[in-house]
mmCIF file of C-alpha atoms and ligand atoms in Angstrom:
data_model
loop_
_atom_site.group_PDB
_atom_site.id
_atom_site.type_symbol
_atom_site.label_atom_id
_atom_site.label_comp_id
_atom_site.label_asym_id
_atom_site.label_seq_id
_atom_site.Cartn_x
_atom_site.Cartn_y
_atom_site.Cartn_z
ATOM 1 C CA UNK X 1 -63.956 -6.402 18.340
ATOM 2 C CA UNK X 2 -67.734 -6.790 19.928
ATOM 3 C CA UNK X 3 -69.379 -3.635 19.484
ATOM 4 C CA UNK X 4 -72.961 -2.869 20.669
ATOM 5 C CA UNK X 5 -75.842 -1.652 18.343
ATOM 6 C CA UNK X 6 -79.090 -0.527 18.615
ATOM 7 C CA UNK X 7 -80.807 -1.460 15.102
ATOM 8 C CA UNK X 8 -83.064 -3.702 13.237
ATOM 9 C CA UNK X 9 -80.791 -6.520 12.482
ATOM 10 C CA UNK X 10 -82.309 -7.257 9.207
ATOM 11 C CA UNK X 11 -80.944 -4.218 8.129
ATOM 12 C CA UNK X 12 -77.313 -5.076 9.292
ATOM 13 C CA UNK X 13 -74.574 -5.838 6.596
ATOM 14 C CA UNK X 14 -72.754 -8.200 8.577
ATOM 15 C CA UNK X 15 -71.609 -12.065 6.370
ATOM 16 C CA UNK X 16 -74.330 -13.921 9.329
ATOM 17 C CA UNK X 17 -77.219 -13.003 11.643
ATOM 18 C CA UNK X 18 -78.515 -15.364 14.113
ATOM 19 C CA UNK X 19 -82.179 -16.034 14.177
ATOM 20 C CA UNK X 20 -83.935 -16.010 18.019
ATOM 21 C CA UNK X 21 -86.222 -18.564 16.421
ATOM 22 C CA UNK X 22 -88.161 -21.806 17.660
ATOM 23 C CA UNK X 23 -87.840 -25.918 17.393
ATOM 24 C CA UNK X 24 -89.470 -25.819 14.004
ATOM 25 C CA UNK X 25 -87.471 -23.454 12.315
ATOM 26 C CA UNK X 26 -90.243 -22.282 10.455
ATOM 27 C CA UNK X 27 -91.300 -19.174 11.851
ATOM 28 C CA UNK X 28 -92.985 -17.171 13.967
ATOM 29 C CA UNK X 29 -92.789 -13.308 16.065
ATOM 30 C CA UNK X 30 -90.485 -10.757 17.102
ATOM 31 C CA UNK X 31 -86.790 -11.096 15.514
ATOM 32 C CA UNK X 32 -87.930 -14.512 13.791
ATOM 33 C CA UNK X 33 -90.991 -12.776 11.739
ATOM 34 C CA UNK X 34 -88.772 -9.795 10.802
ATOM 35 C CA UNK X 35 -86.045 -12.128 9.379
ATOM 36 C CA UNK X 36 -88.811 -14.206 7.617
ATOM 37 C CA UNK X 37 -90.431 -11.300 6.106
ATOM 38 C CA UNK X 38 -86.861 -9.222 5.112
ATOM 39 C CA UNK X 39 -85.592 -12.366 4.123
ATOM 40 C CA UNK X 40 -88.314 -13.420 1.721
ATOM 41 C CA UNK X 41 -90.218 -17.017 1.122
ATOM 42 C CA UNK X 42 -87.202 -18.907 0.317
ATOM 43 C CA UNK X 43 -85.721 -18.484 3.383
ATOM 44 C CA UNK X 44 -88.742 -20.593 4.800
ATOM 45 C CA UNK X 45 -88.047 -22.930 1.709
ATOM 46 C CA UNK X 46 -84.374 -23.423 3.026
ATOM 47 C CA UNK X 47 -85.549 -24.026 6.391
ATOM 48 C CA UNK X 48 -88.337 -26.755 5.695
ATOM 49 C CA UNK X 49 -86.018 -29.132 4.451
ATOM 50 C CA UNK X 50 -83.668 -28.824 8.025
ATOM 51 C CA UNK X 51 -86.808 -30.808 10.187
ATOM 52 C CA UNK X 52 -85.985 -28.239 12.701
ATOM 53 C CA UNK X 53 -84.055 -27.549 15.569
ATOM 54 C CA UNK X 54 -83.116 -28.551 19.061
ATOM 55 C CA UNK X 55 -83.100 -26.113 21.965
ATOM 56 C CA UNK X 56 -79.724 -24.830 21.836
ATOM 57 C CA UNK X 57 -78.564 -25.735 19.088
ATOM 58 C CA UNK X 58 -78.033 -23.798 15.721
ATOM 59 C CA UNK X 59 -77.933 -24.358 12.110
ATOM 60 C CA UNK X 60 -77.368 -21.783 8.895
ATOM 61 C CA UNK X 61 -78.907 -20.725 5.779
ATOM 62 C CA UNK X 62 -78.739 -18.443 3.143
ATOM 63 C CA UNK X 63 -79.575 -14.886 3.783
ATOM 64 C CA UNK X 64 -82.124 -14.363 0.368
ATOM 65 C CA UNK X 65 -82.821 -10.656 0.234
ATOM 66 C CA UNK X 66 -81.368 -9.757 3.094
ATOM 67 C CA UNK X 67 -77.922 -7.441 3.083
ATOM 68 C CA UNK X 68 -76.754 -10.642 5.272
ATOM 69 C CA UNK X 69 -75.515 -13.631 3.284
ATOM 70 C CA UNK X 70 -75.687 -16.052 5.738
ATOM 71 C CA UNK X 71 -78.403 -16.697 8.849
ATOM 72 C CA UNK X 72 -77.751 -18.958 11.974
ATOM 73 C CA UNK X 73 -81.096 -20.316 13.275
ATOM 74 C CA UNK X 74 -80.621 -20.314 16.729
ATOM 75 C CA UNK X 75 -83.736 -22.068 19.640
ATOM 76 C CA UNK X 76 -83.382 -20.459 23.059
ATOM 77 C CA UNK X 77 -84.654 -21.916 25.792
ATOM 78 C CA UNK X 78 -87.971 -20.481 26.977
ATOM 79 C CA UNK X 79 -87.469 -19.459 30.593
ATOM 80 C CA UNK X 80 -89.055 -21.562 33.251
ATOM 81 C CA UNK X 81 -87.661 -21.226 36.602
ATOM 82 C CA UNK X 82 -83.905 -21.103 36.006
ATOM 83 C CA UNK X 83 -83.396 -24.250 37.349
ATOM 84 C CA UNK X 84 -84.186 -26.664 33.680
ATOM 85 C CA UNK X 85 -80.507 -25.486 32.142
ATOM 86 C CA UNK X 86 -82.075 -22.180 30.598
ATOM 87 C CA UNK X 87 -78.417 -21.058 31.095
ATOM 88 C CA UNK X 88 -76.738 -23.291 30.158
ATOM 89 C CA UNK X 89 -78.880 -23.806 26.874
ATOM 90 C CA UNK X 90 -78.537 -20.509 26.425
ATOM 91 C CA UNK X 91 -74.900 -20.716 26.317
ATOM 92 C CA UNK X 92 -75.098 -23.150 24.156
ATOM 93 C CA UNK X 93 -76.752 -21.011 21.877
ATOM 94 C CA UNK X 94 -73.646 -18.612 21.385
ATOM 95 C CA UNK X 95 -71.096 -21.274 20.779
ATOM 96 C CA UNK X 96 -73.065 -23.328 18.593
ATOM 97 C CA UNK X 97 -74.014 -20.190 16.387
ATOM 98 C CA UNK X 98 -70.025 -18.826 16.690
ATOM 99 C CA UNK X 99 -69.166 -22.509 15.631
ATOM 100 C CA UNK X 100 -71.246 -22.958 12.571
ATOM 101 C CA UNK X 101 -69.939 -19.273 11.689
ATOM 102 C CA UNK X 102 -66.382 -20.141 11.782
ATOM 103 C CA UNK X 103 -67.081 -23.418 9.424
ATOM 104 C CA UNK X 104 -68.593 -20.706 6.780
ATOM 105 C CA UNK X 105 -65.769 -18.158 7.051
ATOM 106 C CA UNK X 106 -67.949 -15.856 8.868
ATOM 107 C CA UNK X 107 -66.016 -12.713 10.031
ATOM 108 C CA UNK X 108 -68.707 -10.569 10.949
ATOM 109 C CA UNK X 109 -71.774 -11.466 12.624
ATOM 110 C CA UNK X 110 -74.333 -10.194 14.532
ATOM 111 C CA UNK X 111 -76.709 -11.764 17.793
ATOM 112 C CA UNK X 112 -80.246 -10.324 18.540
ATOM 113 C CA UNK X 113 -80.966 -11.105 22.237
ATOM 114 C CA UNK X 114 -81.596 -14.415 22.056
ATOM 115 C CA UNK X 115 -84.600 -15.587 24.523
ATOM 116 C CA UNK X 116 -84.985 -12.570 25.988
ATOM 117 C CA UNK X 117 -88.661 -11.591 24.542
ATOM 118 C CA UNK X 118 -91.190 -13.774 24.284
ATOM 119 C CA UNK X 119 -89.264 -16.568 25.514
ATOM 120 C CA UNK X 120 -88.976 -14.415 28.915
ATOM 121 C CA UNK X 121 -85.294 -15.445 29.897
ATOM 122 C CA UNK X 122 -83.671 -12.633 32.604
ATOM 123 C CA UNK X 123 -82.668 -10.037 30.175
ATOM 124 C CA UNK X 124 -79.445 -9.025 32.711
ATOM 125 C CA UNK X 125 -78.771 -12.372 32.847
ATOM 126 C CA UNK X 126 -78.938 -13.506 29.204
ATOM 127 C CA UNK X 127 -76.752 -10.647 28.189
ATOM 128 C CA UNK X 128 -74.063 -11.805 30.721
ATOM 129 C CA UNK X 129 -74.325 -14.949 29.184
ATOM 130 C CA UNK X 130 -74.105 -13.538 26.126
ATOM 131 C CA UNK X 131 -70.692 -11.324 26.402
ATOM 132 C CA UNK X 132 -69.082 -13.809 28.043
ATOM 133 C CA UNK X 133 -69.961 -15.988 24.866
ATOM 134 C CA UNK X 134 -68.808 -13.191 22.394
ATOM 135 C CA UNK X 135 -65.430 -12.355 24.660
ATOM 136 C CA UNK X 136 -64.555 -15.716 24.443
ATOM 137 C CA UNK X 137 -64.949 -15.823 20.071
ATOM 138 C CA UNK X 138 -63.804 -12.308 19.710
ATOM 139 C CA UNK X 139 -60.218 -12.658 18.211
ATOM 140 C CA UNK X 140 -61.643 -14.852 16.218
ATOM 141 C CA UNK X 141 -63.616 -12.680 14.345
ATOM 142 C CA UNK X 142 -63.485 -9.397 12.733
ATOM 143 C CA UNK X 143 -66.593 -7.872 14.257
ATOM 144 C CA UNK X 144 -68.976 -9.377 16.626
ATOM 145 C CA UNK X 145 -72.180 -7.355 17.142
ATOM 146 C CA UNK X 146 -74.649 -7.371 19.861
ATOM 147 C CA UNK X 147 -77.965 -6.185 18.235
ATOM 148 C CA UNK X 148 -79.955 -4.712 20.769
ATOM 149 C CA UNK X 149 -83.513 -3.546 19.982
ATOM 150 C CA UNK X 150 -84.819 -1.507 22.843
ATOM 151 C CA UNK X 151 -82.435 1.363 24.109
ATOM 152 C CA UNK X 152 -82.938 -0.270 27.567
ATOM 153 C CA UNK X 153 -80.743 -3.317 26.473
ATOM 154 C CA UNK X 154 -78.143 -0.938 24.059
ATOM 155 C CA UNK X 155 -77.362 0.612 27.452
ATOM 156 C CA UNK X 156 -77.293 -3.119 29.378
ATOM 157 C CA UNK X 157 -75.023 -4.497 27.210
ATOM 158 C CA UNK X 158 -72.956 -0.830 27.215
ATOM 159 C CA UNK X 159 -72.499 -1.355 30.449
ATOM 160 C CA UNK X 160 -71.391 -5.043 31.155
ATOM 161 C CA UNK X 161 -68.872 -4.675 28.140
ATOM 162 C CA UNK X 162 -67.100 -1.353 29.844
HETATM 163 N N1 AR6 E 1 -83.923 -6.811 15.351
HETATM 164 C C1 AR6 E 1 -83.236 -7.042 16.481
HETATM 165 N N2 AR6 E 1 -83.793 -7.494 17.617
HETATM 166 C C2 AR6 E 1 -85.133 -7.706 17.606
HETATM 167 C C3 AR6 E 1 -85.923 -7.500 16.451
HETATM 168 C C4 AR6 E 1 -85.264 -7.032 15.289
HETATM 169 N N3 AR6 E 1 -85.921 -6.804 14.151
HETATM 170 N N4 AR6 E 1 -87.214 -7.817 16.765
HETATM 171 C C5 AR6 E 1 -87.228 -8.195 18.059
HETATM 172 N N5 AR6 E 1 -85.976 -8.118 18.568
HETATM 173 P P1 AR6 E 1 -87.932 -12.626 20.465
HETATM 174 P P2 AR6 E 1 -87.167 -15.114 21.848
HETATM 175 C C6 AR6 E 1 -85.496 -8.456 19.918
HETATM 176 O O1 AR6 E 1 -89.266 -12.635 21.138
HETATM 177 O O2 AR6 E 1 -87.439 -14.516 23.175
HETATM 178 C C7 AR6 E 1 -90.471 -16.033 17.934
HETATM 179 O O3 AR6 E 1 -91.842 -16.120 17.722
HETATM 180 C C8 AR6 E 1 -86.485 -8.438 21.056
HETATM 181 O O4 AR6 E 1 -86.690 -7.111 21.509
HETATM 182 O O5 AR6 E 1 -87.868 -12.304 19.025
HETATM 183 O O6 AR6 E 1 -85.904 -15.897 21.658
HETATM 184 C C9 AR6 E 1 -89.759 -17.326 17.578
HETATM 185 O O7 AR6 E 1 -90.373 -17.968 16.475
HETATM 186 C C10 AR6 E 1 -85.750 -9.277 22.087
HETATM 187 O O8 AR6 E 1 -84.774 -8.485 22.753
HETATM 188 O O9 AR6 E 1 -87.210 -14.071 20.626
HETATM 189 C C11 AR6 E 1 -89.876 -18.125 18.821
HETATM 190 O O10 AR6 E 1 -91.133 -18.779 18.894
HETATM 191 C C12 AR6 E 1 -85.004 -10.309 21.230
HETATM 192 O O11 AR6 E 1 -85.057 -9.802 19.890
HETATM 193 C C13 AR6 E 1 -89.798 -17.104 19.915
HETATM 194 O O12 AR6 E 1 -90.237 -15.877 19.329
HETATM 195 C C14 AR6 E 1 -85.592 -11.698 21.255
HETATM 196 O O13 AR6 E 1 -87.016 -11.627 21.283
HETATM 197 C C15 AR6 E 1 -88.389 -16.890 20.415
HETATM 198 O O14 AR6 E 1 -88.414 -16.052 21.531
#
């Protein structure tokens, strides 16, 4: 089932959220610094030791105090032109994170709207990219949750899943 939520997803009680976060892993803004700060300081003590990140690629921690148990750290690509593989990195972004979810016995699991702030990919775009992702991983997970911040985006990603 993919449902669509508009929420703070460090609030969500879901086994993973995924992390919008950079090459360092180490944080930073928007859904990063709200996962950092819900999450507490050992969640930046779990991440130090993982030397970071490549863009579009993914790797998992503990959640620490947050109702999550587990968080995918995720690296969008920051949008250029559209012609340096934003999309596909993007992609790549979904199945890593669904991947590395699946090796933890994740069944429910939630994506913020990954690249889509300061990072300034398409946000129509991105979310196409980012159903098409979820569709693809649904059976093979209980719930899959599109965390949407803005009512704008609930209503975007509303409207590509009907
Ligand atoms: N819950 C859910 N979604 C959120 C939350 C939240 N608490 N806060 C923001 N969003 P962004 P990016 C939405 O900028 O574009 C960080 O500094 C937001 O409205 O967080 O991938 C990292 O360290 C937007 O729809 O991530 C990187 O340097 C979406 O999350 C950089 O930003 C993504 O916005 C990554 O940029």
């Amino acid at each position: 089932m993919i449902t669509v939520t508009q929420a703070d997803i460090t609030t969500l009680h879901v086994d993973a959220i995924v992390n919008a976060a950079n090459n360092s892993l180490l944080g930073g803004g928007g859904v990063d610094g709200a996962i950092h700060h819900a999450a507490g300081l050992r969640l930046l003590a779990a991440c130090r030791p993982l030397n970071g990140c490549e863009t579009g690629q993914a790797k998992i921690t503990p959640g620490f105090d947050l109702p999550a148990t587990w968080v995918i750290h995720t690296v969008g690509p920051v949008w250029q032109d559209g012609q340096q593989h934003e999309a596909e990195l993007l992609a790549s972004c979904y199945q890593t994170a669904f991947e590395l979810a699946k090796q933890h016995e994740v069944r429910t699991i939630a994506f913020p709207a990954i690249s889509t702030g300061v990072y300034g990919f398409p946000k129509q775009q991105a979310a196409e990219i980012a159903i098409n992702a979820m569709r693809r991983f649904e059976s093979q997970f209980d719930e899959i949750i599109a965390c949407c911040f803005s009512e704008d985006d609930r209503a975007l990603y509303q409207s590509l899943l009907d």
